[in-house]
Amino acid sequence: MKQARYLIPNDYMADPAVHVFNGKLYIYPSHDRESGIPENDNGDHFDMNDYHVFSMDDVEAGEATDHGVALSVADIPWAGRQLWDCDVAHKNGAYYLYFPLKDKNDIFRIGVATSNRPEGPFAPEKHPIPGSYSIDPAVFEENGKYYMYFGGIWGGQLQRYRGNKALQSACFPADHEPAICPKVALLSDDMLGFAEAPRDVLILDESGRPLAQGDTKRRFFEASWMHKYNGKYYFSYSTGDTHLLCYAVGDSPYGAFTYQGVILTPVVGWTTHHAIVEFKGKWYLFHHDCVPSQGKTWLRSLKVVALEYSADGAIKTIPGKI
Ligand code: FUB
């Protein structure tokens, strides 16, 4: 696959999480829609109210099958608004959909919904995960342990917390201070909560110093993803207002991770978001852009492109605009 291709031409889908379950590829995107809310820095215009699940047998040329609505805001007892980027994990025949949603006080929390099928429908728990906050859950499984990465600044509200406690008001570090970190927590055996207090995911520069808040072309903004390649853990994320997808590599799912480089240069649109997955012996980058909506930042379309590594394990940078 030389060129990126659009996967769902008839609807606006974004923020892909992608997994292989039972030999099939499943895509869990956000479902963008036009709700008329004006664009602002809080992301109020990303006013999504349901999820669809898609599956594919062939990434190179096949169609994505739409399995219909898997979960709606209307079915979530604690819901306020805005279903943002979700992810799904599989354990012992059950599938767990993790989703960020603002509660009735307009605070992002992370919820969980369960199904016995990868395509859902998913039944939500009555309450969000205790101790959860912010957005963009991404779950990585290894040896029966499930790690949830999460967090996002600005509209994702991560700047309102320190040490897992809510602050009186949002607080950003000064430009020279260590950047706000994404979080990681082991999930409990029943997959419905955290087994530990969320920890900081440290992203270091080449000298071993934490990236600074003012280092906006490298510091974390949102959209965590984790994959393993050749024994190394690759933590990837979006730099938000500088519109890059980057990655950092470490020796443990907890990090620390050392910044390596850019996976995807800016796309048409504001947000950039991704999943990296191996399927049938090839690696792929799933992401989104706003070309089909002619640049409407809240109406994004899903794409896939081949992802390649150099012999030393470096990811080859992919151009976001062609
Ligand atoms: O889709 C809403 C938000 O935009 C996601 O949660 C972020 O990662 C960004 O893509």
Short mmCIF file of C-alpha atoms and ligand atoms in Angstrom, two decimals:
data_model
loop_
_atom_site.label_atom_id
_atom_site.label_comp_id
_atom_site.label_asym_id
_atom_site.label_seq_id
_atom_site.Cartn_x
_atom_site.Cartn_y
_atom_site.Cartn_z
CA MET A 1 0.00 0.00 0.00
CA LYS A 2 1.92 3.05 -1.24
CA GLN A 3 -0.78 5.71 -0.79
CA ALA A 4 -3.03 6.33 2.22
CA ARG A 5 -6.62 5.39 1.47
CA TYR A 6 -9.96 6.44 2.96
CA LEU A 7 -11.86 3.61 4.63
CA ILE A 8 -15.35 4.94 5.28
CA PRO A 9 -16.33 7.25 2.41
CA ASN A 10 -19.97 7.72 3.43
CA ASP A 11 -19.62 8.97 7.01
CA TYR A 12 -17.30 11.06 9.17
CA MET A 13 -15.22 8.89 11.50
CA ALA A 14 -12.06 9.87 13.42
CA ASP A 15 -9.69 8.86 16.25
CA PRO A 16 -9.25 5.21 15.26
CA ALA A 17 -8.41 2.52 17.81
CA VAL A 18 -7.66 -0.72 15.95
CA HIS A 19 -7.25 -4.31 17.14
CA VAL A 20 -7.15 -7.80 15.69
CA PHE A 21 -9.73 -10.06 17.35
CA ASN A 22 -10.36 -13.63 16.11
CA GLY A 23 -8.24 -13.02 12.98
CA LYS A 24 -10.31 -9.98 11.90
CA LEU A 25 -9.39 -6.31 12.14
CA TYR A 26 -11.77 -4.15 14.21
CA ILE A 27 -11.84 -0.35 14.05
CA TYR A 28 -13.27 1.68 16.93
CA PRO A 29 -13.53 5.32 15.76
CA SER A 30 -15.19 8.46 17.08
CA HIS A 31 -18.30 9.28 15.04
CA ASP A 32 -18.12 12.93 13.96
CA ARG A 33 -21.29 14.85 13.14
CA GLU A 34 -22.49 18.37 12.39
CA SER A 35 -24.28 19.59 15.50
CA GLY A 36 -23.87 23.31 14.79
CA ILE A 37 -21.69 24.08 17.83
CA PRO A 38 -19.11 26.77 16.94
CA GLU A 39 -15.41 25.84 16.97
CA ASN A 40 -13.47 26.77 20.17
CA ASP A 41 -10.29 25.77 22.04
CA ASN A 42 -12.30 23.54 24.39
CA GLY A 43 -13.31 21.35 21.47
CA ASP A 44 -17.04 21.85 22.08
CA HIS A 45 -17.57 21.39 18.33
CA PHE A 46 -16.51 17.75 18.67
CA ASP A 47 -20.02 16.91 19.80
CA MET A 48 -20.26 13.20 19.08
CA ASN A 49 -23.10 11.15 20.48
CA ASP A 50 -22.54 7.53 19.45
CA TYR A 51 -19.99 4.97 18.28
CA HIS A 52 -20.07 2.59 15.33
CA VAL A 53 -17.71 -0.38 15.04
CA PHE A 54 -16.16 -1.48 11.73
CA SER A 55 -14.39 -4.68 10.73
CA MET A 56 -12.13 -5.65 7.82
CA ASP A 57 -10.60 -8.83 6.47
CA ASP A 58 -8.31 -7.09 4.01
CA VAL A 59 -6.69 -3.74 4.78
CA GLU A 60 -5.02 -3.36 1.39
CA ALA A 61 -8.16 -3.32 -0.76
CA GLY A 62 -11.16 -4.55 1.25
CA GLU A 63 -14.23 -2.64 2.41
CA ALA A 64 -14.87 -1.77 6.06
CA THR A 65 -18.10 -3.37 7.29
CA ASP A 66 -20.23 -1.09 9.49
CA HIS A 67 -21.73 -3.04 12.40
CA GLY A 68 -24.03 -0.17 13.32
CA VAL A 69 -24.43 1.75 16.57
CA ALA A 70 -22.42 0.08 19.34
CA LEU A 71 -23.09 2.61 22.13
CA SER A 72 -25.05 5.89 22.38
CA VAL A 73 -24.86 8.81 24.81
CA ALA A 74 -28.58 8.26 25.39
CA ASP A 75 -27.84 4.83 26.97
CA ILE A 76 -25.17 6.04 29.42
CA PRO A 77 -26.73 6.89 32.81
CA TRP A 78 -24.04 9.41 33.86
CA ALA A 79 -23.80 11.14 30.47
CA GLY A 80 -23.47 14.80 29.83
CA ARG A 81 -22.05 15.21 26.34
CA GLN A 82 -19.23 14.47 23.89
CA LEU A 83 -18.17 10.87 23.27
CA TRP A 84 -14.53 11.26 22.26
CA ASP A 85 -11.81 8.77 21.34
CA CYS A 86 -12.48 5.23 22.65
CA ASP A 87 -10.63 1.90 22.77
CA VAL A 88 -11.57 -1.76 23.26
CA ALA A 89 -9.84 -4.63 25.07
CA HIS A 90 -10.64 -8.35 25.06
CA LYS A 91 -10.39 -10.65 28.08
CA ASN A 92 -11.82 -14.13 28.63
CA GLY A 93 -14.48 -13.86 25.91
CA ALA A 94 -15.69 -10.38 26.93
CA TYR A 95 -14.99 -7.08 25.17
CA TYR A 96 -14.60 -3.85 27.12
CA LEU A 97 -15.17 -0.50 25.44
CA TYR A 98 -13.45 2.39 27.26
CA PHE A 99 -14.74 5.84 26.37
CA PRO A 100 -14.25 9.46 27.52
CA LEU A 101 -17.42 11.44 28.08
CA LYS A 102 -18.28 14.64 29.92
CA ASP A 103 -20.47 13.96 32.93
CA LYS A 104 -23.44 16.11 33.93
CA ASN A 105 -20.99 18.68 35.43
CA ASP A 106 -19.09 18.94 32.12
CA ILE A 107 -16.09 17.06 33.54
CA PHE A 108 -14.47 14.39 31.34
CA ARG A 109 -14.44 10.94 32.94
CA ILE A 110 -13.66 7.55 31.43
CA GLY A 111 -16.47 5.02 31.25
CA VAL A 112 -16.60 1.33 30.40
CA ALA A 113 -19.20 -0.72 28.55
CA THR A 114 -19.21 -4.49 27.99
CA SER A 115 -20.21 -6.91 25.24
CA ASN A 116 -19.64 -10.54 24.37
CA ARG A 117 -18.88 -9.56 20.76
CA PRO A 118 -16.12 -7.30 19.43
CA GLU A 119 -18.65 -5.31 17.38
CA GLY A 120 -21.01 -4.78 20.32
CA PRO A 121 -23.55 -3.51 21.14
CA PHE A 122 -21.93 -2.56 24.45
CA ALA A 123 -23.77 -2.17 27.76
CA PRO A 124 -22.42 0.73 29.85
CA GLU A 125 -21.70 0.58 33.57
CA LYS A 126 -23.86 2.88 35.71
CA HIS A 127 -20.91 5.07 36.74
CA PRO A 128 -17.58 6.16 35.24
CA ILE A 129 -14.39 4.38 36.33
CA PRO A 130 -13.61 5.59 39.87
CA GLY A 131 -10.59 7.90 39.87
CA SER A 132 -10.71 8.42 36.08
CA TYR A 133 -10.37 11.81 34.43
CA SER A 134 -9.49 13.44 31.10
CA ILE A 135 -9.74 11.71 27.69
CA ASP A 136 -8.37 9.33 25.07
CA PRO A 137 -8.07 5.92 26.78
CA ALA A 138 -5.84 3.43 24.94
CA VAL A 139 -5.44 -0.08 26.33
CA PHE A 140 -2.37 -2.26 25.77
CA GLU A 141 -2.32 -5.91 26.83
CA GLU A 142 0.73 -7.99 27.60
CA ASN A 143 0.95 -11.31 29.47
CA GLY A 144 -2.60 -10.94 30.79
CA LYS A 145 -1.97 -7.43 32.15
CA TYR A 146 -3.93 -4.53 30.71
CA TYR A 147 -2.47 -1.02 30.84
CA MET A 148 -4.65 2.01 30.15
CA TYR A 149 -2.92 5.15 28.83
CA PHE A 150 -4.98 8.32 28.87
CA GLY A 151 -5.01 12.10 29.00
CA GLY A 152 -5.22 15.18 26.84
CA ILE A 153 -4.57 18.87 27.51
CA TRP A 154 -6.73 21.93 26.61
CA GLY A 155 -10.25 20.56 25.91
CA GLY A 156 -9.14 17.19 27.32
CA GLN A 157 -8.87 18.85 30.79
CA LEU A 158 -5.62 17.15 31.92
CA GLN A 159 -4.25 20.56 33.06
CA ARG A 160 -6.95 20.57 35.76
CA TYR A 161 -5.21 17.71 37.68
CA ARG A 162 -1.97 17.10 39.55
CA GLY A 163 -1.16 13.87 41.38
CA ASN A 164 -4.56 12.50 40.28
CA LYS A 165 -6.34 15.24 42.26
CA ALA A 166 -8.49 17.96 40.74
CA LEU A 167 -7.01 21.46 41.09
CA GLN A 168 -9.02 24.56 42.00
CA SER A 169 -8.36 25.76 38.47
CA ALA A 170 -6.42 24.72 35.39
CA CYS A 171 -2.65 25.13 35.67
CA PHE A 172 -0.05 24.83 32.90
CA PRO A 173 3.67 24.54 33.74
CA ALA A 174 5.92 27.38 32.55
CA ASP A 175 7.55 26.79 29.18
CA HIS A 176 10.88 25.69 30.70
CA GLU A 177 9.26 23.30 33.22
CA PRO A 178 8.54 19.59 32.58
CA ALA A 179 5.50 19.12 30.36
CA ILE A 180 2.21 17.73 31.64
CA CYS A 181 2.50 13.93 31.34
CA PRO A 182 0.03 11.43 29.92
CA LYS A 183 -1.04 8.80 32.45
CA VAL A 184 -0.92 5.02 32.66
CA ALA A 185 -2.69 2.65 35.06
CA LEU A 186 -3.00 -1.12 35.27
CA LEU A 187 -6.63 -2.23 34.97
CA SER A 188 -8.25 -4.36 37.67
CA ASP A 189 -8.90 -8.10 37.10
CA ASP A 190 -12.57 -7.43 36.30
CA MET A 191 -11.51 -4.75 33.74
CA LEU A 192 -13.98 -2.27 35.25
CA GLY A 193 -11.55 -0.09 37.18
CA PHE A 194 -7.96 0.87 37.94
CA ALA A 195 -5.84 -1.59 39.95
CA GLU A 196 -3.48 1.24 40.93
CA ALA A 197 -3.30 5.01 41.01
CA PRO A 198 -2.50 6.38 37.54
CA ARG A 199 1.21 7.11 37.05
CA ASP A 200 2.93 9.73 34.91
CA VAL A 201 4.21 8.54 31.51
CA LEU A 202 7.59 10.27 31.31
CA ILE A 203 8.80 11.34 27.87
CA LEU A 204 12.49 12.25 27.90
CA ASP A 205 14.72 14.04 25.44
CA GLU A 206 18.00 12.62 24.10
CA SER A 207 19.80 13.79 27.28
CA GLY A 208 17.36 12.03 29.59
CA ARG A 209 15.55 15.22 30.64
CA PRO A 210 11.73 15.37 30.63
CA LEU A 211 10.41 17.24 27.59
CA ALA A 212 9.50 20.82 28.53
CA GLN A 213 6.01 22.31 28.29
CA GLY A 214 7.31 24.88 25.79
CA ASP A 215 8.69 22.16 23.52
CA THR A 216 5.44 22.11 21.62
CA LYS A 217 6.74 20.14 18.64
CA ARG A 218 7.61 17.18 20.90
CA ARG A 219 5.61 17.36 24.14
CA PHE A 220 2.45 15.30 24.72
CA PHE A 221 -0.94 16.84 23.95
CA GLU A 222 -3.40 13.90 23.49
CA ALA A 223 -4.12 10.66 21.56
CA SER A 224 -1.96 8.04 23.34
CA TRP A 225 -1.25 4.72 21.65
CA MET A 226 1.08 1.87 22.62
CA HIS A 227 2.52 -0.93 20.50
CA LYS A 228 5.48 -3.26 20.81
CA TYR A 229 8.04 -3.81 18.07
CA ASN A 230 11.17 -5.95 18.31
CA GLY A 231 10.97 -6.09 22.11
CA LYS A 232 10.65 -2.30 22.57
CA TYR A 233 7.60 -0.36 23.74
CA TYR A 234 6.55 2.45 21.38
CA PHE A 235 4.44 5.16 23.02
CA SER A 236 2.94 7.42 20.33
CA TYR A 237 0.83 10.55 20.65
CA SER A 238 -0.29 13.84 19.12
CA THR A 239 1.41 17.18 19.80
CA GLY A 240 -1.98 18.91 19.35
CA ASP A 241 -1.41 22.54 18.48
CA THR A 242 1.68 21.66 16.37
CA HIS A 243 -0.30 18.87 14.67
CA LEU A 244 2.32 16.10 14.69
CA LEU A 245 2.08 12.42 15.52
CA CYS A 246 5.30 11.48 17.33
CA TYR A 247 6.73 8.53 19.20
CA ALA A 248 9.02 7.70 22.07
CA VAL A 249 10.54 4.31 22.90
CA GLY A 250 11.08 2.52 26.22
CA ASP A 251 11.85 -0.83 27.84
CA SER A 252 8.68 -1.19 29.90
CA PRO A 253 4.96 -0.38 29.37
CA TYR A 254 5.37 2.18 32.18
CA GLY A 255 8.30 3.95 30.52
CA ALA A 256 10.24 6.10 30.77
CA PHE A 257 10.17 6.70 27.02
CA THR A 258 12.78 8.55 25.00
CA TYR A 259 11.54 10.79 22.20
CA GLN A 260 12.46 9.44 18.75
CA GLY A 261 10.71 11.42 16.03
CA VAL A 262 7.67 12.18 13.89
CA ILE A 263 5.41 9.43 12.55
CA LEU A 264 3.01 11.66 10.57
CA THR A 265 3.47 15.30 9.54
CA PRO A 266 0.40 17.60 9.85
CA VAL A 267 -2.74 16.55 8.01
CA VAL A 268 -5.50 18.79 6.64
CA GLY A 269 -7.50 19.61 9.79
CA TRP A 270 -6.58 20.52 13.37
CA THR A 271 -6.49 17.24 15.30
CA THR A 272 -4.32 14.29 14.40
CA HIS A 273 -4.88 10.88 15.94
CA HIS A 274 -3.89 7.32 15.17
CA ALA A 275 -3.53 3.62 15.88
CA ILE A 276 -0.60 1.40 14.87
CA VAL A 277 -1.33 -2.27 14.32
CA GLU A 278 0.19 -5.35 12.69
CA PHE A 279 -2.21 -7.37 10.53
CA LYS A 280 -1.35 -10.32 8.31
CA GLY A 281 2.38 -9.62 8.70
CA LYS A 282 2.25 -5.91 7.76
CA TRP A 283 2.23 -2.78 9.90
CA TYR A 284 -0.33 -0.02 9.37
CA LEU A 285 -1.00 3.52 10.59
CA PHE A 286 -4.70 4.32 10.90
CA HIS A 287 -5.43 8.03 11.22
CA HIS A 288 -7.79 10.77 10.02
CA ASP A 289 -7.86 14.03 8.11
CA CYS A 290 -10.42 16.60 6.95
CA VAL A 291 -9.88 16.52 3.18
CA PRO A 292 -13.33 15.06 2.34
CA SER A 293 -15.11 17.72 4.46
CA GLN A 294 -12.95 20.41 2.81
CA GLY A 295 -11.17 21.31 6.01
CA LYS A 296 -14.05 21.32 8.53
CA THR A 297 -11.98 20.35 11.57
CA TRP A 298 -14.85 18.54 13.34
CA LEU A 299 -15.81 16.39 10.32
CA ARG A 300 -12.93 13.96 9.93
CA SER A 301 -12.43 10.91 7.71
CA LEU A 302 -10.59 7.67 8.48
CA LYS A 303 -7.51 6.66 6.52
CA VAL A 304 -4.96 3.86 6.54
CA VAL A 305 -1.41 3.76 5.20
CA ALA A 306 1.47 1.28 5.47
CA LEU A 307 3.93 1.99 8.30
CA GLU A 308 7.58 1.08 7.86
CA TYR A 309 10.53 0.74 10.21
CA SER A 310 14.20 1.24 9.43
CA ALA A 311 16.61 -1.54 10.38
CA ASP A 312 17.38 0.27 13.68
CA GLY A 313 13.68 0.29 14.67
CA ALA A 314 13.03 3.93 13.72
CA ILE A 315 9.59 4.59 12.22
CA LYS A 316 9.84 6.18 8.77
CA THR A 317 8.03 9.53 8.74
CA ILE A 318 4.83 9.58 6.65
CA PRO A 319 3.65 12.82 4.97
CA GLY A 320 0.23 13.91 6.25
CA LYS A 321 -0.55 15.89 3.11
CA ILE A 322 0.14 14.57 -0.36
O1 FUB B 1 -12.31 13.54 18.73
C1 FUB B 1 -12.21 14.43 19.81
C2 FUB B 1 -10.79 14.59 20.22
O2 FUB B 1 -10.04 15.11 19.13
C3 FUB B 1 -10.05 13.32 20.56
O3 FUB B 1 -10.41 12.75 21.78
C4 FUB B 1 -8.68 13.82 20.47
O4 FUB B 1 -7.68 12.86 20.49
C5 FUB B 1 -8.73 14.58 19.15
O5 FUB B 1 -8.57 13.74 18.04
#
